[in-house]
Coordinates of N, CA and C in Angstrom, one line a residue:
X1 N 1.1 8.6 -2.5 CA 0.4 9.5 -1.5 C 0.9 10.9 -1.6
X2 N 2.2 11.1 -1.8 CA 2.7 12.5 -1.9 C 2.2 13.2 -3.1
X3 N 2.1 12.4 -4.2 CA 1.6 13.0 -5.4 C 0.1 13.4 -5.3
X4 N -0.7 12.5 -4.7 CA -2.1 12.9 -4.4 C -2.3 14.1 -3.6
X5 N -1.5 14.2 -2.5 CA -1.5 15.3 -1.6 C -1.2 16.6 -2.3
X6 N -0.1 16.5 -3.1 CA 0.3 17.7 -3.9 C -0.7 18.1 -4.9
X7 N -1.3 17.2 -5.7 CA -2.3 17.5 -6.7 C -3.6 17.9 -6.1
X8 N -3.8 17.6 -4.8 CA -5.0 18.1 -4.1 C -4.9 19.5 -3.6
X9 N -3.7 20.1 -3.7 CA -3.5 21.4 -3.3 C -3.0 21.6 -1.9
X10 N -2.7 20.5 -1.2 CA -2.2 20.6 0.2 C -0.7 21.0 0.2
X11 N -0.4 21.9 1.1 CA 1.0 22.4 1.2 C 1.6 22.0 2.5
X12 N 0.9 22.2 3.6 CA 1.4 21.9 5.0 C 0.6 20.6 5.5
X13 N 1.4 19.6 5.7 CA 0.8 18.2 5.9 C 1.3 17.7 7.3
X14 N 0.5 16.9 7.9 CA 0.9 16.1 9.1 C 0.7 14.7 8.8
X15 N 1.6 13.8 9.4 CA 1.5 12.4 9.2 C 1.3 11.7 10.6
X16 N 0.3 10.8 10.7 CA 0.1 10.0 11.9 C 0.2 8.6 11.5
X17 N 1.2 7.9 12.0 CA 1.6 6.6 11.5 C 1.8 5.6 12.6
X18 N 1.5 4.3 12.3 CA 1.8 3.2 13.2 C 3.3 3.3 13.5
X19 N 3.7 3.0 14.8 CA 5.1 2.9 15.2 C 5.6 1.5 14.9
X20 N 5.7 1.2 13.7 CA 6.2 -0.1 13.2 C 6.9 0.1 11.9
X21 N 7.6 -0.9 11.3 CA 8.3 -0.6 10.0 C 7.4 -0.1 8.9
X22 N 6.2 -0.6 8.8 CA 5.3 -0.1 7.8 C 5.0 1.4 8.0
X23 N 4.6 1.8 9.2 CA 4.2 3.2 9.4 C 5.4 4.1 9.3
X24 N 6.5 3.8 10.0 CA 7.7 4.6 10.0 C 8.3 4.8 8.6
X25 N 8.4 3.6 7.9 CA 8.9 3.7 6.5 C 8.0 4.5 5.6
X26 N 6.7 4.4 5.8 CA 5.8 5.2 5.0 C 6.1 6.7 5.2
X27 N 6.2 7.1 6.5 CA 6.4 8.5 6.9 C 7.7 9.1 6.3
X28 N 8.7 8.3 6.3 CA 10.0 8.7 5.8 C 10.0 8.9 4.3
X29 N 9.4 8.0 3.6 CA 9.3 8.1 2.1 C 8.4 9.2 1.7
X30 N 7.3 9.3 2.4 CA 6.3 10.4 2.1 C 7.0 11.8 2.3
X31 N 7.7 12.0 3.4 CA 8.3 13.3 3.7 C 9.3 13.6 2.6
X32 N 10.1 12.6 2.2 CA 11.1 12.9 1.2 C 10.4 13.3 -0.2
X33 N 9.4 12.5 -0.6 CA 8.8 12.8 -1.9 C 7.9 14.0 -1.8
X34 N 7.3 14.3 -0.7 CA 6.4 15.5 -0.6 C 7.2 16.8 -0.6
X35 N 8.4 16.7 0.0 CA 9.2 17.9 0.0 C 9.8 18.2 -1.3
X36 N 10.1 17.1 -2.1 CA 10.5 17.3 -3.5 C 9.5 18.0 -4.3
X37 N 8.2 17.9 -4.0 CA 7.1 18.5 -4.7 C 6.8 19.9 -4.1
X38 N 7.6 20.4 -3.2 CA 7.4 21.7 -2.6 C 6.6 21.8 -1.4
X39 N 6.2 20.7 -0.8 CA 5.4 20.7 0.4 C 6.2 20.6 1.7
X40 N 5.5 20.7 2.8 CA 6.2 20.7 4.1 C 5.4 19.7 5.0
X41 N 6.1 18.9 5.7 CA 5.5 18.0 6.8 C 5.8 18.8 8.1
X42 N 4.7 19.3 8.7 CA 4.8 20.1 9.9 C 4.7 19.3 11.2
X43 N 4.1 18.1 11.2 CA 4.0 17.3 12.3 C 4.2 15.8 11.8
X44 N 5.0 15.0 12.5 CA 5.1 13.6 12.2 C 4.9 12.9 13.5
X45 N 3.8 12.2 13.7 CA 3.5 11.6 15.0 C 3.3 10.1 14.8
X46 N 3.9 9.3 15.7 CA 3.7 7.8 15.7 C 2.8 7.4 16.8
X47 N 2.1 6.3 16.5 CA 1.2 5.8 17.6 C 1.4 4.3 17.8
X48 N 1.1 3.8 19.0 CA 1.3 2.4 19.4 C 0.3 1.5 18.7
X49 N 0.7 0.5 18.0 CA -0.2 -0.4 17.3 C -1.1 -1.1 18.3
X50 N -0.7 -1.2 19.6 CA -1.5 -1.9 20.6 C -2.3 -1.0 21.5
X51 N -2.3 0.3 21.1 CA -3.0 1.3 21.9 C -4.5 1.2 21.8
X52 N -5.2 1.8 22.8 CA -6.7 1.7 22.7 C -7.3 3.1 22.8
X53 N -6.5 4.1 23.1 CA -7.0 5.5 23.1 C -5.9 6.3 22.4
X54 N -6.3 7.3 21.6 CA -5.3 8.1 20.9 C -5.6 9.6 20.9
X55 N -6.2 10.1 21.9 CA -6.6 11.5 22.0 C -5.3 12.4 21.9
X56 N -4.3 12.0 22.7 CA -3.1 12.8 22.7 C -2.4 12.8 21.3
X57 N -2.4 11.7 20.6 CA -1.8 11.7 19.2 C -2.6 12.6 18.3
X58 N -4.0 12.5 18.4 CA -4.8 13.4 17.6 C -4.5 14.9 17.8
X59 N -4.3 15.2 19.1 CA -4.0 16.6 19.5 C -2.7 17.0 18.9
X60 N -1.7 16.1 19.0 CA -0.3 16.5 18.4 C -0.3 16.6 16.9
X61 N -1.0 15.7 16.2 CA -0.9 15.7 14.8 C -1.7 16.9 14.2
X62 N -2.7 17.3 14.9 CA -3.6 18.4 14.4 C -3.1 19.8 14.8
X63 N -2.0 19.9 15.6 CA -1.4 21.2 16.0 C -0.8 21.9 14.8
X64 N -0.8 23.2 14.9 CA -0.2 24.1 13.8 C -0.9 24.1 12.5
X65 N -2.2 23.7 12.6 CA -3.1 23.9 11.5 C -2.6 23.3 10.1
X66 N -2.4 22.0 10.1 CA -2.1 21.4 8.8 C -3.2 21.4 7.8
X67 N -2.9 21.4 6.5 CA -4.0 21.3 5.5 C -4.7 20.0 5.5
X68 N -3.9 18.9 5.8 CA -4.4 17.6 5.8 C -3.6 16.7 6.7
X69 N -4.2 15.6 7.2 CA -3.5 14.6 8.0 C -3.5 13.3 7.2
X70 N -2.3 12.8 7.1 CA -2.1 11.5 6.4 C -2.2 10.4 7.5
X71 N -3.1 9.5 7.5 CA -3.3 8.5 8.5 C -2.8 7.1 7.9
X72 N -1.8 6.6 8.5 CA -1.2 5.3 8.0 C -1.5 4.3 9.1
X73 N -2.3 3.3 8.8 CA -2.6 2.2 9.8 C -3.5 1.2 9.3
X74 N -4.2 0.5 10.2 CA -5.2 -0.5 9.9 C -6.5 -0.2 10.5
X75 N -7.6 -0.8 10.1 CA -8.9 -0.4 10.5 C -9.1 -0.4 12.1
X76 N -8.6 -1.4 12.8 CA -8.9 -1.6 14.2 C -8.5 -0.3 15.0
X77 N -7.2 0.1 14.8 CA -6.8 1.3 15.5 C -7.1 2.5 14.8
X78 N -7.0 2.5 13.5 CA -7.3 3.7 12.6 C -8.7 4.2 12.9
X79 N -9.6 3.3 13.0 CA -11.0 3.7 13.2 C -11.2 4.4 14.6
X80 N -10.4 4.0 15.6 CA -10.5 4.7 16.9 C -10.0 6.1 16.8
X81 N -8.9 6.2 16.0 CA -8.3 7.6 15.8 C -9.3 8.5 15.0
X82 N -9.9 8.0 14.0 CA -10.8 8.8 13.2 C -12.0 9.2 14.1
X83 N -12.5 8.2 14.9 CA -13.6 8.6 15.8 C -13.2 9.7 16.8
X84 N -12.0 9.6 17.3 CA -11.6 10.6 18.2 C -11.4 11.9 17.6
X85 N -10.9 11.9 16.3 CA -10.8 13.2 15.6 C -12.1 13.8 15.3
X86 N -13.1 13.0 15.0 CA -14.5 13.5 14.8 C -15.0 14.1 16.1
X87 N -14.9 13.4 17.2 CA -15.4 13.9 18.4 C -14.7 15.2 18.9
X88 N -13.4 15.3 18.6 CA -12.7 16.6 18.9 C -12.9 17.7 17.9
X89 N -13.7 17.4 16.9 CA -14.0 18.3 15.8 C -12.8 18.7 15.0
X90 N -11.8 17.9 15.0 CA -10.6 18.1 14.1 C -11.0 18.1 12.7
X91 N -12.0 17.2 12.3 CA -12.4 17.1 10.9 C -13.1 18.3 10.4
X92 N -13.5 19.2 11.3 CA -14.2 20.4 10.8 C -13.3 21.3 10.0
X93 N -12.0 21.3 10.3 CA -11.0 22.2 9.7 C -9.9 21.5 8.9
X94 N -9.7 20.2 9.1 CA -8.6 19.6 8.6 C -9.0 18.3 7.8
X95 N -8.6 18.2 6.5 CA -8.9 17.0 5.7 C -8.0 15.8 6.2
X96 N -8.4 14.6 5.7 CA -7.7 13.4 6.0 C -7.5 12.6 4.7
X97 N -6.3 12.0 4.6 CA -6.0 11.0 3.5 C -5.6 9.7 4.2
X98 N -6.0 8.6 3.7 CA -5.8 7.3 4.3 C -4.9 6.4 3.5
X99 N -4.1 5.6 4.2 CA -3.2 4.7 3.5 C -4.0 3.4 3.1
X100 N -3.3 2.6 2.3 CA -3.9 1.4 1.8 C -4.3 0.4 2.9
X101 N -3.7 0.5 4.0 CA -4.0 -0.4 5.1 C -5.4 -0.2 5.7
X102 N -5.9 1.0 5.4 CA -7.2 1.4 5.9 C -8.4 1.0 5.0
X103 N -8.0 0.5 3.8 CA -9.0 0.2 2.7 C -9.8 -1.1 3.0
X104 N -11.0 -0.9 3.6 CA -11.9 -2.0 3.8 C -13.3 -1.5 3.9
X105 N -14.2 -2.4 3.5 CA -15.6 -2.0 3.6 C -16.1 -1.9 5.0
X106 N -15.3 -2.4 6.0 CA -15.7 -2.4 7.4 C -15.3 -1.0 8.0
X107 N -14.5 -0.2 7.4 CA -14.0 1.0 8.0 C -15.2 1.9 8.4
X108 N -16.1 2.2 7.5 CA -17.2 3.1 7.9 C -18.0 2.6 9.1
X109 N -18.2 1.3 9.2 CA -19.0 0.8 10.3 C -18.2 0.9 11.6
X110 N -16.9 0.7 11.5 CA -16.1 0.8 12.7 C -16.0 2.2 13.2
X111 N -15.9 3.2 12.3 CA -15.8 4.6 12.8 C -17.2 5.1 13.3
X112 N -18.2 4.7 12.6 CA -19.6 5.1 13.0 C -20.2 6.2 12.2
X113 N -21.3 6.8 12.7 CA -22.0 7.8 12.0 C -22.1 9.1 12.8
X114 N -22.4 10.2 12.0 CA -22.5 11.5 12.6 C -23.9 11.6 13.3
X115 N -24.2 12.7 14.0 CA -25.5 12.8 14.6 C -26.6 12.9 13.6
X116 N -26.2 13.3 12.4 CA -27.2 13.3 11.3 C -27.5 12.0 10.7
X117 N -26.7 10.9 11.1 CA -26.9 9.6 10.5 C -26.1 9.3 9.3
X118 N -25.1 10.1 9.0 CA -24.2 9.8 7.9 C -22.9 9.2 8.4
X119 N -22.3 8.4 7.5 CA -21.0 7.8 8.0 C -20.0 8.9 8.1
X120 N -19.2 8.9 9.2 CA -18.2 9.9 9.5 C -17.2 10.0 8.4
X121 N -16.8 8.8 7.8 CA -15.7 8.8 6.9 C -16.2 8.8 5.4
X122 N -17.5 9.1 5.2 CA -18.0 9.2 3.8 C -17.2 10.2 3.0
X123 N -16.8 9.8 1.9 CA -16.0 10.6 0.9 C -14.6 10.7 1.3
X124 N -14.1 10.1 2.4 CA -12.7 10.1 2.7 C -12.0 9.3 1.6
X125 N -10.8 9.8 1.3 CA -10.0 9.2 0.2 C -8.6 8.7 0.6
X126 N -8.1 7.8 -0.1 CA -6.7 7.3 0.1 C -6.1 6.8 -1.1
X127 N -4.9 6.2 -1.0 CA -4.3 5.5 -2.1 C -4.0 4.1 -1.8
X128 N -3.9 3.3 -2.8 CA -3.6 1.8 -2.7 C -3.0 1.3 -3.9
X129 N -2.2 0.2 -3.8 CA -1.8 -0.4 -5.0 C -3.0 -0.8 -5.8
X130 N -3.0 -0.6 -7.1 CA -4.2 -0.8 -7.9 C -4.4 -2.3 -8.1
X131 N -5.5 -2.9 -7.5 CA -5.7 -4.3 -7.7 C -6.2 -4.7 -9.1
X132 N -6.5 -3.6 -9.8 CA -7.0 -3.9 -11.2 C -5.8 -4.0 -12.2
X133 N -4.6 -3.7 -11.7 CA -3.4 -3.9 -12.4 C -2.8 -5.3 -12.2
X134 N -3.0 -6.2 -13.1 CA -2.7 -7.6 -12.8 C -1.8 -8.1 -14.0
X135 N -1.1 -9.1 -13.7 CA -0.2 -9.8 -14.6 C -0.8 -11.0 -15.2
X136 N -0.1 -11.7 -16.1 CA -0.6 -12.9 -16.7 C -0.9 -14.1 -15.8
X137 N -0.3 -14.1 -14.6 CA -0.5 -15.2 -13.7 C -1.6 -14.9 -12.7
X138 N -2.3 -13.7 -12.8 CA -3.2 -13.3 -11.8 C -4.5 -14.2 -11.7
X139 N -5.0 -14.6 -12.9 CA -6.3 -15.3 -12.9 C -6.1 -16.7 -12.2
X140 N -5.0 -17.3 -12.5 CA -4.7 -18.6 -11.8 C -4.5 -18.4 -10.4
X141 N -3.7 -17.4 -10.0 CA -3.4 -17.1 -8.6 C -4.7 -16.8 -7.9
X142 N -5.6 -16.0 -8.4 CA -6.8 -15.6 -7.8 C -7.8 -16.8 -7.6
X143 N -7.8 -17.7 -8.6 CA -8.7 -18.8 -8.5 C -8.2 -19.8 -7.4
X144 N -6.9 -20.0 -7.3 CA -6.3 -20.8 -6.3 C -6.5 -20.2 -4.9
X145 N -6.4 -18.9 -4.8 CA -6.5 -18.1 -3.5 C -8.0 -18.3 -3.0
X146 N -8.9 -18.0 -3.9 CA -10.4 -18.1 -3.6 C -10.7 -19.5 -3.2
X147 N -10.2 -20.5 -3.8 CA -10.5 -21.9 -3.5 C -9.9 -22.3 -2.1
X148 N -8.8 -21.7 -1.7 CA -8.2 -22.0 -0.5 C -8.8 -21.2 0.7
X149 N -9.1 -19.9 0.5 CA -9.5 -19.0 1.6 C -11.0 -18.6 1.5
X150 N -11.7 -18.8 0.4 CA -13.1 -18.5 0.2 C -13.3 -17.0 0.0
X151 N -12.4 -16.3 -0.4 CA -12.6 -14.8 -0.7 C -11.5 -14.3 -1.7
X152 N -11.8 -13.1 -2.2 CA -10.9 -12.6 -3.2 C -9.6 -12.2 -2.6
X153 N -8.5 -12.2 -3.3 CA -7.2 -11.8 -2.8 C -7.2 -10.4 -2.2
X154 N -6.6 -10.2 -1.1 CA -6.5 -8.9 -0.5 C -5.4 -8.1 -1.1
X155 N -5.3 -6.8 -0.7 CA -4.2 -5.9 -1.1 C -2.9 -6.6 -0.8
X156 N -2.0 -6.6 -1.7 CA -0.6 -7.1 -1.6 C -0.5 -8.6 -1.7
X157 N -1.6 -9.3 -1.8 CA -1.6 -10.8 -1.8 C -0.8 -11.3 -3.1
X158 N -1.1 -10.7 -4.2 CA -0.4 -11.1 -5.4 C 1.1 -10.7 -5.4
X159 N 1.4 -9.5 -4.7 CA 2.8 -9.1 -4.6 C 3.6 -10.0 -3.7
X160 N 2.9 -10.5 -2.6 CA 3.6 -11.5 -1.7 C 3.8 -12.8 -2.5
X161 N 2.9 -13.2 -3.2 CA 3.0 -14.4 -4.0 C 4.2 -14.3 -5.0
X162 N 4.3 -13.2 -5.7 CA 5.4 -13.0 -6.6 C 6.7 -12.9 -5.9
X163 N 6.7 -12.3 -4.8 CA 8.0 -12.2 -4.0 C 8.5 -13.6 -3.7
X164 N 7.6 -14.4 -3.2 CA 8.0 -15.8 -2.9 C 8.5 -16.6 -4.1
X165 N 7.8 -16.3 -5.3 CA 8.1 -17.0 -6.5 C 9.5 -16.6 -7.0
X166 N 9.8 -15.3 -6.9 CA 11.0 -14.8 -7.4 C 12.2 -15.3 -6.6
X167 N 12.0 -15.3 -5.3 CA 13.0 -15.9 -4.4 C 13.3 -17.3 -4.7
X168 N 12.3 -18.1 -4.9 CA 12.5 -19.5 -5.3 C 13.2 -19.7 -6.6
X169 N 12.9 -18.8 -7.6 CA 13.5 -18.9 -8.9 C 15.0 -18.4 -8.8
X170 N 15.2 -17.4 -8.0 CA 16.6 -16.9 -7.8 C 17.5 -17.9 -7.1
X171 N 16.9 -18.7 -6.1 CA 17.7 -19.7 -5.5 C 18.0 -20.8 -6.5
X172 N 17.1 -21.2 -7.4 CA 17.4 -22.2 -8.4 C 18.4 -21.6 -9.4
X173 N 18.3 -20.4 -9.8 CA 19.3 -19.8 -10.7 C 20.7 -19.7 -10.1
X174 N 20.8 -19.3 -8.8 CA 22.1 -19.2 -8.2 C 22.7 -20.5 -7.7
X175 N 21.8 -21.5 -7.5 CA 22.3 -22.8 -7.0 C 22.6 -22.6 -5.5
X176 N 22.1 -21.6 -4.8 CA 22.4 -21.3 -3.5 C 21.3 -20.6 -2.8
X177 N 21.2 -20.8 -1.5 CA 20.2 -20.1 -0.7 C 20.8 -19.0 0.1
X178 N 22.1 -18.7 -0.1 CA 22.7 -17.6 0.6 C 22.1 -16.2 0.1
X179 N 22.0 -15.3 1.1 CA 21.3 -14.0 0.8 C 21.9 -13.3 -0.3
X180 N 23.2 -13.1 -0.4 CA 23.9 -12.4 -1.5 C 23.7 -13.1 -2.8
X181 N 23.7 -14.4 -2.8 CA 23.5 -15.1 -4.1 C 22.1 -14.9 -4.6
X182 N 21.1 -14.9 -3.7 CA 19.7 -14.7 -4.1 C 19.6 -13.3 -4.7
X183 N 20.2 -12.3 -3.9 CA 20.1 -10.9 -4.4 C 20.7 -10.7 -5.8
X184 N 21.8 -11.3 -6.0 CA 22.5 -11.2 -7.3 C 21.7 -11.9 -8.5
X185 N 21.0 -12.9 -8.1 CA 20.3 -13.7 -9.2 C 18.9 -13.2 -9.5
X186 N 18.3 -12.3 -8.6 CA 17.0 -11.8 -8.9 C 16.8 -11.1 -10.2
X187 N 17.7 -10.2 -10.6 CA 17.5 -9.6 -11.9 C 17.5 -10.5 -13.1
X188 N 18.3 -11.6 -12.9 CA 18.4 -12.6 -14.0 C 17.2 -13.4 -14.2
X189 N 16.3 -13.5 -13.2 CA 15.1 -14.3 -13.4 C 13.8 -13.4 -13.6
X190 N 14.0 -12.1 -13.2 CA 12.8 -11.2 -13.3 C 12.9 -10.1 -14.4
X191 N 14.1 -9.8 -14.9 CA 14.2 -8.8 -15.8 C 14.4 -9.3 -17.2
X192 N 14.1 -8.5 -18.3 CA 14.5 -8.8 -19.6 C 16.0 -8.8 -19.8
X193 N 16.6 -9.5 -20.8 CA 15.9 -10.4 -21.7 C 15.7 -11.7 -21.1
X194 N 15.0 -12.6 -21.8 CA 14.7 -13.9 -21.3 C 13.3 -14.3 -21.8
X195 N 13.0 -15.6 -21.7 CA 11.7 -16.1 -22.1 C 10.7 -15.7 -21.1
X196 N 9.6 -15.1 -21.5 CA 8.6 -14.7 -20.6 C 7.8 -15.9 -20.1
X197 N 7.7 -16.0 -18.8 CA 7.0 -17.2 -18.2 C 6.3 -16.7 -16.9
X198 N 5.1 -17.3 -16.6 CA 4.4 -16.9 -15.4 C 4.2 -18.1 -14.5
X199 N 4.2 -19.3 -15.1 CA 4.1 -20.5 -14.3 C 5.4 -20.9 -13.6
X200 N 5.3 -21.0 -12.3 CA 6.6 -21.3 -11.5 C 7.2 -22.6 -11.9
X201 N 6.4 -23.6 -12.0 CA 7.0 -24.9 -12.4 C 7.7 -24.9 -13.7
X202 N 7.1 -24.2 -14.7 CA 7.7 -24.1 -16.0 C 9.0 -23.3 -15.9
X203 N 8.9 -22.2 -15.1 CA 10.1 -21.3 -14.9 C 11.3 -22.1 -14.3
X204 N 11.0 -22.9 -13.3 CA 12.1 -23.7 -12.7 C 12.7 -24.7 -13.7
X205 N 11.8 -25.3 -14.6 CA 12.3 -26.2 -15.6 C 13.2 -25.5 -16.6
X206 N 12.8 -24.3 -17.0 CA 13.6 -23.6 -18.0 C 15.0 -23.2 -17.4
X207 N 15.0 -22.8 -16.1 CA 16.3 -22.5 -15.5 C 17.2 -23.7 -15.5
X208 N 16.6 -24.9 -15.1 CA 17.4 -26.1 -15.0 C 17.9 -26.5 -16.4
X209 N 17.2 -26.1 -17.5 CA 17.7 -26.4 -18.8 C 18.6 -25.3 -19.4
X210 N 19.0 -24.4 -18.5 CA 19.9 -23.3 -19.0 C 19.3 -22.2 -19.8
X211 N 17.9 -22.1 -19.8 CA 17.3 -21.0 -20.5 C 17.1 -19.8 -19.7
X212 N 17.4 -18.6 -20.3 CA 17.2 -17.4 -19.6 C 15.7 -17.1 -19.5
X213 N 15.2 -16.6 -18.3 CA 13.8 -16.3 -18.2 C 13.5 -14.9 -17.7
X214 N 12.3 -14.5 -18.0 CA 11.8 -13.2 -17.5 C 10.5 -13.4 -16.9
X215 N 10.5 -13.6 -15.5 CA 9.2 -13.9 -14.8 C 8.2 -12.8 -14.9
X216 N 7.0 -13.2 -15.3 CA 5.9 -12.3 -15.4 C 4.9 -12.6 -14.3
X217 N 4.7 -11.8 -13.3 CA 4.0 -12.1 -12.1 C 2.5 -11.9 -12.1
X218 N 1.9 -12.4 -11.0 CA 0.4 -12.2 -10.8 C 0.1 -10.7 -10.5
X219 N 1.1 -10.0 -10.0 CA 0.9 -8.6 -9.7 C 1.2 -7.6 -10.8
X220 N 1.6 -8.1 -11.9 CA 1.9 -7.2 -13.1 C 3.3 -7.4 -13.5
X221 N 3.8 -6.5 -14.3 CA 5.1 -6.4 -14.8 C 6.1 -6.2 -13.7
X222 N 7.1 -7.1 -13.6 CA 8.1 -7.0 -12.5 C 9.5 -6.8 -13.1
X223 N 10.0 -5.6 -12.9 CA 11.4 -5.3 -13.4 C 12.0 -4.5 -12.3
X224 N 13.2 -5.0 -11.8 CA 13.9 -4.4 -10.7 C 14.9 -3.4 -11.3
X225 N 15.0 -2.2 -10.6 CA 16.0 -1.2 -11.0 C 17.3 -1.5 -10.4
X226 N 18.2 -0.6 -10.5 CA 19.6 -0.8 -10.1 C 19.7 -0.9 -8.6
X227 N 18.8 -0.4 -7.8 CA 18.8 -0.5 -6.4 C 17.8 -1.5 -5.8
X228 N 17.2 -2.3 -6.7 CA 16.3 -3.3 -6.3 C 14.9 -3.0 -6.0
X229 N 14.5 -1.8 -6.5 CA 13.1 -1.4 -6.4 C 12.3 -1.8 -7.6
X230 N 11.0 -2.1 -7.3 CA 10.0 -2.4 -8.4 C 8.9 -1.3 -8.3
X231 N 8.6 -0.7 -9.5 CA 7.6 0.3 -9.5 C 6.3 -0.4 -9.8
X232 N 5.3 -0.1 -9.0 CA 3.9 -0.6 -9.2 C 2.9 0.4 -9.6
X233 N 1.7 0.0 -9.8 CA 0.7 0.9 -10.2 C -0.3 1.2 -9.0
X234 N -0.6 2.5 -8.8 CA -1.4 2.9 -7.7 C -2.7 3.5 -8.2
X235 N -3.7 3.6 -7.3 CA -4.9 4.3 -7.6 C -5.5 4.9 -6.3
X236 N -6.5 5.8 -6.5 CA -7.2 6.3 -5.3 C -8.3 5.4 -4.9
X237 N -8.7 5.5 -3.7 CA -9.9 4.8 -3.2 C -10.7 5.8 -2.4
X238 N -12.0 5.5 -2.3 CA -12.9 6.4 -1.5 C -14.0 5.7 -0.8
X239 N -14.3 6.1 0.4 CA -15.5 5.6 1.1 C -16.7 6.3 0.5
X240 N -17.7 5.5 0.1 CA -18.9 6.0 -0.5 C -19.9 6.4 0.6
X241 N -21.0 7.1 0.2 CA -22.0 7.5 1.2 C -22.6 6.3 1.9
X242 N -22.7 5.2 1.3 CA -23.3 4.0 1.9 C -22.3 3.1 2.6
X243 N -21.1 3.6 2.8 CA -20.1 3.0 3.6 C -19.2 2.0 2.9
X244 N -19.4 1.8 1.6 CA -18.6 0.9 0.8 C -17.3 1.6 0.3
X245 N -16.4 0.8 -0.3 CA -15.2 1.4 -0.8 C -15.2 1.2 -2.3
X246 N -14.9 2.3 -3.0 CA -14.7 2.2 -4.5 C -13.4 2.6 -4.9
X247 N -12.8 2.0 -6.0 CA -11.6 2.4 -6.5 C -11.7 3.6 -7.5
X248 N -10.7 4.4 -7.5 CA -10.8 5.6 -8.3 C -9.8 5.7 -9.4
X249 N -9.3 6.8 -9.7 CA -8.3 7.1 -10.8 C -7.0 6.5 -10.5
X250 N -6.3 6.0 -11.6 CA -4.9 5.6 -11.5 C -4.0 6.7 -11.1
X251 N -2.9 6.4 -10.4 CA -1.9 7.4 -10.1 C -0.6 7.0 -10.8
X252 N -0.1 7.8 -11.7 CA 1.1 7.5 -12.4 C 2.3 7.7 -11.4
X253 N 3.1 6.6 -11.2 CA 4.2 6.7 -10.3 C 5.5 6.6 -11.1
X254 N 6.3 7.7 -11.0 CA 7.5 7.8 -11.8 C 8.7 7.2 -11.1

């Protein structure tokens, strides 16, 4: 998101985020990365996930004339915020960028239409982990997911699947379910060198036979750095004029 904001020419930015680990963590990382790129966060406002009106939060986040407001949330509350911003005419002067949690075809319907009959959020843009970036296990994962839930995997579904798989493999590798043992074993099952494997059952069998493995996940290449982070692939998304969501260009994350 910081890279998109910078490349879009925004300098003074405000963030409006859920007051929970997702929102607060997003705001902290965004501020750090955006300031590295020469930008400034002039307002950082949190909002209650259980709230039903957000007029005061919209007033606070739009103060001091930011170039853009970064909204981090989910459609139920995020749509109320966007509708309030429209009614207060905040959108007349300030652009908005949306987090991946807002990416749904229902967003335009929830926010509503202008007096001219156009969707309020038409052409609004955001960032999301790129669901087109998949690993060798994705097809099997997606088929199993659709069979179980009757729909395509949602954002982060394949990441969650891989996280559970890696923990299971690390427990097997360590021979222990202690937290520190799992932590220390994760690079040994997810990073090179080792035999590349994507099936969890096969991976467990290889570990039991003493074979080094390099788990290849449904979400793509998984390699942990020295502090335990995994770099993923992101892209832009946009609400179209007819209210649907389309994926856009990839964003290189360094």
